XYZ file of C-alpha atoms in Angstrom:
247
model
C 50.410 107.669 103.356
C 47.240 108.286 105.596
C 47.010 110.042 108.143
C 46.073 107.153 110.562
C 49.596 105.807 108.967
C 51.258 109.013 109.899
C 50.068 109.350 112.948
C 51.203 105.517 114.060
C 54.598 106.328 112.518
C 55.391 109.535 114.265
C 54.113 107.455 117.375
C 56.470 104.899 116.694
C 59.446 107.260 116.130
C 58.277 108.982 119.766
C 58.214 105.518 121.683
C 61.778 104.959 120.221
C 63.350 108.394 120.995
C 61.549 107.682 124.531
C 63.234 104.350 124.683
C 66.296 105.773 124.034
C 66.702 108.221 126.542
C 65.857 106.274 129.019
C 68.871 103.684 127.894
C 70.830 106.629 127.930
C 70.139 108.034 131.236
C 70.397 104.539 132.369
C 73.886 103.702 131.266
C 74.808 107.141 132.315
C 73.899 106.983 135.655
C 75.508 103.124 136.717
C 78.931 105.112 136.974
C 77.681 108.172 138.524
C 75.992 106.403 141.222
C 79.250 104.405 141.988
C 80.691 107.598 142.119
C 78.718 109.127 144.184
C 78.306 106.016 146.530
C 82.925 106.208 146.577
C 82.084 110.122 147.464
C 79.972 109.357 150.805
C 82.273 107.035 151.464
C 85.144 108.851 151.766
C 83.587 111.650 154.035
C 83.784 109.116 157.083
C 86.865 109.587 159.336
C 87.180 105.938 159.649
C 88.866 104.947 156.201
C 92.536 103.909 155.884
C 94.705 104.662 153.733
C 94.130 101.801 151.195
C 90.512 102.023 151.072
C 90.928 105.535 149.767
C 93.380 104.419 147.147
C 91.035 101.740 146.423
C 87.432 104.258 146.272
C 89.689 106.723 144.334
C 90.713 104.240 141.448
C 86.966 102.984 141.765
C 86.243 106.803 140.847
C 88.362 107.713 138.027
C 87.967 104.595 136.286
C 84.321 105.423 136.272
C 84.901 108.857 135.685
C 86.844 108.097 132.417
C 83.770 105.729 131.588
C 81.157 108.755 131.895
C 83.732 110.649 129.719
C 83.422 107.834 126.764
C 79.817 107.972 126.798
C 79.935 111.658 126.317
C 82.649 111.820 123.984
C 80.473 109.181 122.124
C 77.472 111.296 122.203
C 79.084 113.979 121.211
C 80.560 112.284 118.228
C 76.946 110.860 117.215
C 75.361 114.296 117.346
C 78.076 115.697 114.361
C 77.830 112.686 112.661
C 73.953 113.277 112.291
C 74.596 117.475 111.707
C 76.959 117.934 109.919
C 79.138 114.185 108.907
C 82.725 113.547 110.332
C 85.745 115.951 109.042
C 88.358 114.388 108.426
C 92.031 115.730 107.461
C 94.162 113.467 105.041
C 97.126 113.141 104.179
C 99.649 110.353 102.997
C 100.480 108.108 105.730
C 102.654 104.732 106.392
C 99.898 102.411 107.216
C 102.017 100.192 109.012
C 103.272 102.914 111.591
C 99.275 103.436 112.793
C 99.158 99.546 112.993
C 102.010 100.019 114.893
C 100.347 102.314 117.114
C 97.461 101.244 117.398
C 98.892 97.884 119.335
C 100.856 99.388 121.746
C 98.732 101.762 122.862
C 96.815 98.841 124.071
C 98.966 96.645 125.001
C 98.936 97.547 128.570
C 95.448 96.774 128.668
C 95.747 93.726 126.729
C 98.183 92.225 129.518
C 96.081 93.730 132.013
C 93.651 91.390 130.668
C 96.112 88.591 130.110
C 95.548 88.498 126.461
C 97.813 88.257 123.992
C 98.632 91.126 121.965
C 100.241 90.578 118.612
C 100.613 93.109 115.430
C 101.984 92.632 111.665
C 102.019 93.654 108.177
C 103.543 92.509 105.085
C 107.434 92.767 104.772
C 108.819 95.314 102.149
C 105.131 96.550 101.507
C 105.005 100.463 102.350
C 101.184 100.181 102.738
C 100.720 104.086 102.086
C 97.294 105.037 102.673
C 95.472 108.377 102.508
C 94.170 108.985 105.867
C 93.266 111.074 108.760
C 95.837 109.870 111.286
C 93.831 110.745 114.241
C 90.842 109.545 113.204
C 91.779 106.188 111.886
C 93.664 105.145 115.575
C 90.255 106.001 117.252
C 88.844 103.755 114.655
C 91.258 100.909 116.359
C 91.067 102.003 119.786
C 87.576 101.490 119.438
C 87.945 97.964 117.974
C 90.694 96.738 120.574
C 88.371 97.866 122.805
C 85.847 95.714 122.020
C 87.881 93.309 121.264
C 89.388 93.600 124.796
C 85.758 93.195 126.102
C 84.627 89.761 124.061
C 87.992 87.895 124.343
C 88.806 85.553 128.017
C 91.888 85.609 129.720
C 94.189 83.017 127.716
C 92.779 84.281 124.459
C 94.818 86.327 121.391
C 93.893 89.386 119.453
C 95.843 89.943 116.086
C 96.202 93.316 114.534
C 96.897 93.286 110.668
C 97.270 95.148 107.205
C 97.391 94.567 103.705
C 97.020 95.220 99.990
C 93.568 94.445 98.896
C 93.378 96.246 95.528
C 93.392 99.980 95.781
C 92.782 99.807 99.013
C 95.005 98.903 102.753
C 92.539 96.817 104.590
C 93.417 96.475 108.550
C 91.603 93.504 110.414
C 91.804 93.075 114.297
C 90.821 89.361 115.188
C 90.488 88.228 118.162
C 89.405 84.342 119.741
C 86.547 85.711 122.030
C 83.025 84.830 122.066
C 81.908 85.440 118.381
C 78.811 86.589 117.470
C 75.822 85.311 115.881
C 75.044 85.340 112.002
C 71.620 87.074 112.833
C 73.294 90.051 115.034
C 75.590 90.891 112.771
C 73.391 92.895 110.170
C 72.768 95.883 112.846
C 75.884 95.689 114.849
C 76.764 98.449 113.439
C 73.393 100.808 113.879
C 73.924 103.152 116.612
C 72.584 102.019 120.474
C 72.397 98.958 119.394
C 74.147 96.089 121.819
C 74.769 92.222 121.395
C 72.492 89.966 123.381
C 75.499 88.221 124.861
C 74.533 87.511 128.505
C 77.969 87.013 129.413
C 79.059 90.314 129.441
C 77.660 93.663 131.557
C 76.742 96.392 129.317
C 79.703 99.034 128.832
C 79.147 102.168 127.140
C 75.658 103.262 125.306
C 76.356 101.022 121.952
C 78.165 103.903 120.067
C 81.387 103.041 119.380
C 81.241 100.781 115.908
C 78.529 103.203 114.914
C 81.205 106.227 115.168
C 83.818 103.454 113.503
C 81.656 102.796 110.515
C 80.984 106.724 109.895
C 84.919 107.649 110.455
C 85.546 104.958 108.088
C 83.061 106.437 105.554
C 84.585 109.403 105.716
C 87.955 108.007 104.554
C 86.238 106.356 101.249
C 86.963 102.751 102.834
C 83.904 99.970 103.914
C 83.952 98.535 107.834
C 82.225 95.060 108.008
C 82.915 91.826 110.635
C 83.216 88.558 110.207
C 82.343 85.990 113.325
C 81.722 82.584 114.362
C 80.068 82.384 117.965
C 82.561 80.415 120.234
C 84.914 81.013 117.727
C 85.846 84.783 117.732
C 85.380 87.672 115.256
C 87.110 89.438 112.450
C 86.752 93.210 112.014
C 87.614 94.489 108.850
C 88.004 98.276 107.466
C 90.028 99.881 104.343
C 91.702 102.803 103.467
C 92.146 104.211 100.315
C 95.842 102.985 99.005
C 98.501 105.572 97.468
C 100.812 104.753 94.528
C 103.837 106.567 96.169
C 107.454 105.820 97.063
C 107.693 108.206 99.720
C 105.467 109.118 102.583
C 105.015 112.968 103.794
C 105.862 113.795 107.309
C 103.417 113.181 109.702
């Protein structure tokens, strides 16, 4: 390489660490200005009862979205150091399906969308897996899934056998996504160009979902038709056990 050559490419690599602060700082500061806007407004003597109650929910909701983004970034920054840890052991994949869906299902109906979860009867579905890990996996793929899919809509939470591995799929009828997006939906910051929806979060969490999933030995990928809905798919590595330590 030249040095004209490497001189354009460390300018290149500059313009896009520039870019992506400023994304960062950007999506970072929407919550903390409605934050601080709820603040100001509380100070005045004026405000009844239910307008508190209303600014305060207005604050912690976006206080527990500044918290994602940091817990994100956080995540991103050991994934590029040092890779994600993870701590297996033999676990009953169908109890973190299980989990999984009701931890959002308060959310879901919050949403008004319906909620459902299965796996195949009389199939233990053991897997070798980081418990904790694995149901931030699906947290962040009902959340997403939460995002794309309209009131009236369905999101499906599965498991099964697929060789030596359990793969788990969460479907949902939202707005799909197109066949040229789906290549880099999984490259950290990056965000679908769905004009429908506001931008939530910095365009971390599938990039944190595909190295977690890494980390287990298993593959992440998504399958989607635009208008349609979308299909994502991850495995676990499968164990050829009868009974299941204690969790």
């Amino acid at each position: 390489m030249s040095t004209h050559e490497r001189v354009a490419e460390l300018k290149d690599r500059l313009d896009a660490k520039t870019r992506l602060m400023q994304d960062v700082a950007h999506e970072l500061k929407n919550p903390l200005s409605v934050i601080l806007g709820y603040a100001h407004y509380l100070t005045k003597e004026t405000v009844s009862p239910e307008e508190t109650r209303k600014a305060l929910r207005a604050v912690l909701s976006n206080a527990e979205r500044l918290v994602g983004m940091v817990d994100h970034l956080q995540e991103v920054v050991r994934l590029e150091s040092d890779g994600f840890n993870v701590e297996t052991r033999t676990i009953e994949g169908s109890t973190l399906l299980q989990e999984a869906a009701e931890s959002a299902e308060l959310e879901a109906a919050r949403h008004g969308v319906r909620l459902r979860w299965r796996s195949p009867v009389g199939d233990s579905l053991l897997v070798n897996a980081d418990s904790r890990r694995v149901l931030q996996v699906f947290a962040n793929l009902l959340s997403n899934a939460l995002k794309f899919t309209p009131e009236g809509g369905s999101i499906d939470v599965t498991a099964q056998r697929d060789g030596d591995f359990v793969r788990f799929t969460v479907l949902d009828t939202g707005a799909g996504i197109p066949a040229d997006e789906l290549p880099m939906l999984f490259d950290r910051f990056y965000q679908t160009t769905d004009n429908t929806q506001k931008r939530k979060g910095l365009g971390l969490g599938l990039a944190i979902c595909k190295g977690l999933v890494t980390a287990h030995g298993g593959r992440i990928w998504v399958e989607s038709l635009p208008g349609v809905g979308s299909a994502f798919n991850f495995t676990l590595p499968a164990v050829l056990t009868s009974t299941p330590s204690s969790r």
